[in-house]
PDB file of C-alpha atoms in Angstrom:
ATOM      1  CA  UNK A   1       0.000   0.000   0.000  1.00 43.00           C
ATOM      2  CA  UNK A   2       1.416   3.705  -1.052  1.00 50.00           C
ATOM      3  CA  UNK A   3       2.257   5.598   1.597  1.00 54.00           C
ATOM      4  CA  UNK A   4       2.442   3.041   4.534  1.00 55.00           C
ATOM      5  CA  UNK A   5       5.397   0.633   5.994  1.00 57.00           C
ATOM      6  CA  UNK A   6       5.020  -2.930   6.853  1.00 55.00           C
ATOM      7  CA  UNK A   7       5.408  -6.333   6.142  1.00 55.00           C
ATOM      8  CA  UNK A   8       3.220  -9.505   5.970  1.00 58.00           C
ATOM      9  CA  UNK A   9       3.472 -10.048   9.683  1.00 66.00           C
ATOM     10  CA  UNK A  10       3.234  -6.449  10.793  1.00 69.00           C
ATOM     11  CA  UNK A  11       0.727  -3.860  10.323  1.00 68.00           C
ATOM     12  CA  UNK A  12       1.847  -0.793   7.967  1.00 70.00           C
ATOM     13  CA  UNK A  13       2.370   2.192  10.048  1.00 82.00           C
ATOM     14  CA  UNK A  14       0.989   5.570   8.880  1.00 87.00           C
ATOM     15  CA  UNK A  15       2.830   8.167   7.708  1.00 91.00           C
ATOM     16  CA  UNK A  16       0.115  10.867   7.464  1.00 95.00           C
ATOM     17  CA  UNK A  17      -3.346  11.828   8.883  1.00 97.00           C
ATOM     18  CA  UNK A  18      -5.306  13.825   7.442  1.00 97.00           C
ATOM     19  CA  UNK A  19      -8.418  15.364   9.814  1.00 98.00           C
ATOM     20  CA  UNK A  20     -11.462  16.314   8.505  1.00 96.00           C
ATOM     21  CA  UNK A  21     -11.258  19.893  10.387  1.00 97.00           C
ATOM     22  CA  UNK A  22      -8.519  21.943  11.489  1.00 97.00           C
ATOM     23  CA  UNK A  23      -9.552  21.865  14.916  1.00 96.00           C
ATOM     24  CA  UNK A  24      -9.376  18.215  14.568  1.00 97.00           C
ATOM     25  CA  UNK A  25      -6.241  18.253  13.339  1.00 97.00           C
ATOM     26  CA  UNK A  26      -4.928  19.880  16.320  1.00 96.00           C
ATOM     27  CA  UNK A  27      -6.089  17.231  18.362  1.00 96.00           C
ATOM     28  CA  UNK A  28      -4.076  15.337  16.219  1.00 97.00           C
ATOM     29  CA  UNK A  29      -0.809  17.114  16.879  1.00 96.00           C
ATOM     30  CA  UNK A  30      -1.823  16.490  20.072  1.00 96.00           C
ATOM     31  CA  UNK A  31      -1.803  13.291  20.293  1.00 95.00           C
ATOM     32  CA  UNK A  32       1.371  12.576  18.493  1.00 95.00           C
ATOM     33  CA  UNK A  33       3.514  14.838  20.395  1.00 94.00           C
ATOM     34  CA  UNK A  34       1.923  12.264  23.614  1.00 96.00           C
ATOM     35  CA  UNK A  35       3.184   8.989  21.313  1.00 94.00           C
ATOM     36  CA  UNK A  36       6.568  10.676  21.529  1.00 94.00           C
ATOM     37  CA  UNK A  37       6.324  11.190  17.528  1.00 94.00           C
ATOM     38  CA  UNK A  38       7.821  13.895  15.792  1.00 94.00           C
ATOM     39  CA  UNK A  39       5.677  15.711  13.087  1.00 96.00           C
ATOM     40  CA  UNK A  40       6.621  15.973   9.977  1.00 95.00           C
ATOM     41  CA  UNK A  41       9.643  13.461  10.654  1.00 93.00           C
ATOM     42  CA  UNK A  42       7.577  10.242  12.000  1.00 93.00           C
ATOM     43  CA  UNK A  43       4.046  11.156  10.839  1.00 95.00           C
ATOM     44  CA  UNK A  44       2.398  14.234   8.489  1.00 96.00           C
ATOM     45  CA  UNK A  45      -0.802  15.681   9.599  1.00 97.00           C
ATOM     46  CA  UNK A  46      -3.374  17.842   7.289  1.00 98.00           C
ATOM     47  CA  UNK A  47      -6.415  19.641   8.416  1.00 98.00           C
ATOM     48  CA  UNK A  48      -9.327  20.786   6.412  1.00 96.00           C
ATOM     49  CA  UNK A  49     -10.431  24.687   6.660  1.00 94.00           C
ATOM     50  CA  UNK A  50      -7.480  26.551   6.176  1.00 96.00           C
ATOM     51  CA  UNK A  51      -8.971  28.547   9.600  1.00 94.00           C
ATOM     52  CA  UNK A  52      -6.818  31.615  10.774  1.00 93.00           C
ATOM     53  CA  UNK A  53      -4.697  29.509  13.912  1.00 93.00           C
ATOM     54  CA  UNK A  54      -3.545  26.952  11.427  1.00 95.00           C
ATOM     55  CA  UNK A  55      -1.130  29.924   9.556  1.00 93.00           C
ATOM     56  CA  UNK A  56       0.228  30.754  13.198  1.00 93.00           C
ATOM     57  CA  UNK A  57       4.054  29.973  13.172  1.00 85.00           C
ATOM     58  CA  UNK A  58       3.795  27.554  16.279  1.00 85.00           C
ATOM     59  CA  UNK A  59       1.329  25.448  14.618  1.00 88.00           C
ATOM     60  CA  UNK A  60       1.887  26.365  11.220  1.00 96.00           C
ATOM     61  CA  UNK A  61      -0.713  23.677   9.957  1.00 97.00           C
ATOM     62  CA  UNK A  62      -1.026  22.281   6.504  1.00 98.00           C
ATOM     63  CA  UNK A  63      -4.727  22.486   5.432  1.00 98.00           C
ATOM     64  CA  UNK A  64      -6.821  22.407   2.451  1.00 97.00           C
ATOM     65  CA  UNK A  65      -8.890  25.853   1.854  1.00 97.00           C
ATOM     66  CA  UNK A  66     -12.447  25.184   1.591  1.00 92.00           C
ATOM     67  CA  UNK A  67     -12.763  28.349  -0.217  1.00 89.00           C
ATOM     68  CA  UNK A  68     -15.872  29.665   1.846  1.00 89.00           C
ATOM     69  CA  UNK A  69     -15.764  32.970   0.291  1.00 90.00           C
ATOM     70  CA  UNK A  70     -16.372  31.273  -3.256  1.00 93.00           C
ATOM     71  CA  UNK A  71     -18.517  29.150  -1.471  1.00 93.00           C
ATOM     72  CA  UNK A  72     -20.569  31.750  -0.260  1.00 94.00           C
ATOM     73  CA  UNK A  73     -20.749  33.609  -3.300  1.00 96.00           C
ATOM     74  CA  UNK A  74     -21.734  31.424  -5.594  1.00 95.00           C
ATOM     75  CA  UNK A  75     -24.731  30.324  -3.682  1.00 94.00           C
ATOM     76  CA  UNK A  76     -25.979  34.045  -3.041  1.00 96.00           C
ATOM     77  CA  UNK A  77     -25.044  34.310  -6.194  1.00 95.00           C
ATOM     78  CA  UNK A  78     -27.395  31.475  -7.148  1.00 94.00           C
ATOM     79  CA  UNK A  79     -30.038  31.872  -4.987  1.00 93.00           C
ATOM     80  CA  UNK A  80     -30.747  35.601  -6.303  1.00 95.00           C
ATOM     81  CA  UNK A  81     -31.298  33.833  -9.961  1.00 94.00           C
ATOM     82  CA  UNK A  82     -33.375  31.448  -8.553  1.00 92.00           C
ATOM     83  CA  UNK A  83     -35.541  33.738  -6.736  1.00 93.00           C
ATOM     84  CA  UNK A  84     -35.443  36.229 -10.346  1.00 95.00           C
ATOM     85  CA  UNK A  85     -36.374  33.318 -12.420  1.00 93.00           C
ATOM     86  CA  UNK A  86     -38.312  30.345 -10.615  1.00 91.00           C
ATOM     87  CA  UNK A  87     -38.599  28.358 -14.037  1.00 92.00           C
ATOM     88  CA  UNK A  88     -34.721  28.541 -14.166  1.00 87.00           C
ATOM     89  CA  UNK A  89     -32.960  25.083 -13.367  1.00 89.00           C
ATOM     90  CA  UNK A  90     -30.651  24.106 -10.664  1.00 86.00           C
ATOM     91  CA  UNK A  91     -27.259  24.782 -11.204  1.00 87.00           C
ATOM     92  CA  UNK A  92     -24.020  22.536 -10.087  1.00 90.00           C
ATOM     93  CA  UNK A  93     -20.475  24.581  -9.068  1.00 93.00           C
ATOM     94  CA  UNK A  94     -17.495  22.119  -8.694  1.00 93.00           C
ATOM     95  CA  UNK A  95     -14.997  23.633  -7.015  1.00 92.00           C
ATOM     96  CA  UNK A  96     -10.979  22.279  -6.345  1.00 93.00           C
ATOM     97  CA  UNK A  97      -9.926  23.457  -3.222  1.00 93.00           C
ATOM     98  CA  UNK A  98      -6.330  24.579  -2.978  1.00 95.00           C
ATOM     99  CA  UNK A  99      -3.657  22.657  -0.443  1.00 96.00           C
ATOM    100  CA  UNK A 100      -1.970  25.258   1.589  1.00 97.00           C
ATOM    101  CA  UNK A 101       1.344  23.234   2.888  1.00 96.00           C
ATOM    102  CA  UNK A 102       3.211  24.620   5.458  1.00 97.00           C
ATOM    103  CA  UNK A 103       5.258  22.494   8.392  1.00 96.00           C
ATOM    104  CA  UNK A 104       3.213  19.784   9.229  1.00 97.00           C
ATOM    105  CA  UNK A 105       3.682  17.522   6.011  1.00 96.00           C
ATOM    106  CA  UNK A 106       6.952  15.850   4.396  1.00 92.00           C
ATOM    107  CA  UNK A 107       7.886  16.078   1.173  1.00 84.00           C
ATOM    108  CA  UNK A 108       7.656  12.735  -0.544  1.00 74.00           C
ATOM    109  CA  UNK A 109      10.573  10.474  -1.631  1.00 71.00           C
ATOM    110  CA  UNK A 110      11.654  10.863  -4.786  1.00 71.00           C
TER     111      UNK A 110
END
């Protein structure tokens, strides 16, 4: 399995987490720093938000933005057509989210 150490007789160990919230992810930090694990050496850890604490230099967290400003606008943005034009159909935005890396991930082997 990519990403993940092991053999037949052992499980693979992780090499990254990645927590569905920033605020999760710090509970994640957390808890590696109590396994005696060193982050990014041992294990990398990614949070999802891109909040405001995960830029400050202690934590300096790598997240994925979730854009919320796009997120936001488009649906106003949508909602005043919709309310304009009743007979107009749904609409579906796909957005990528960017991946903001700062100290908390490794770079991968080359």
């Amino acid at each position: 399995m990519p990403g993940c150490r092991g053999t037949a007789r052992t499980p693979p160990a992780a090499t990254a987490v990645f927590a569905g919230a920033d605020i999760v992810a710090m509970g994640v930090l957390d808890a590696v720093a109590e396994a005696g694990l060193a982050v990014p050496g041992d294990i990398s850890v990614v949070g999802y938000d891109n909040t405001t604490f995960a830029a400050f230099g202690p934590i300096s967290l790598t997240s994925v933005d979730q854009a919320g400003h796009e997120i936001g606008g488009n649906a106003a943005r949508l909602l005043l057509e919709r309310i304009g034009d009743r007979r107009k159909p749904s609409a579906q935005v796909k957005l990528s989210p960017p991946l903001v890396p700062r100290r908390t991930t490794a770079r991968l082997p080359e």
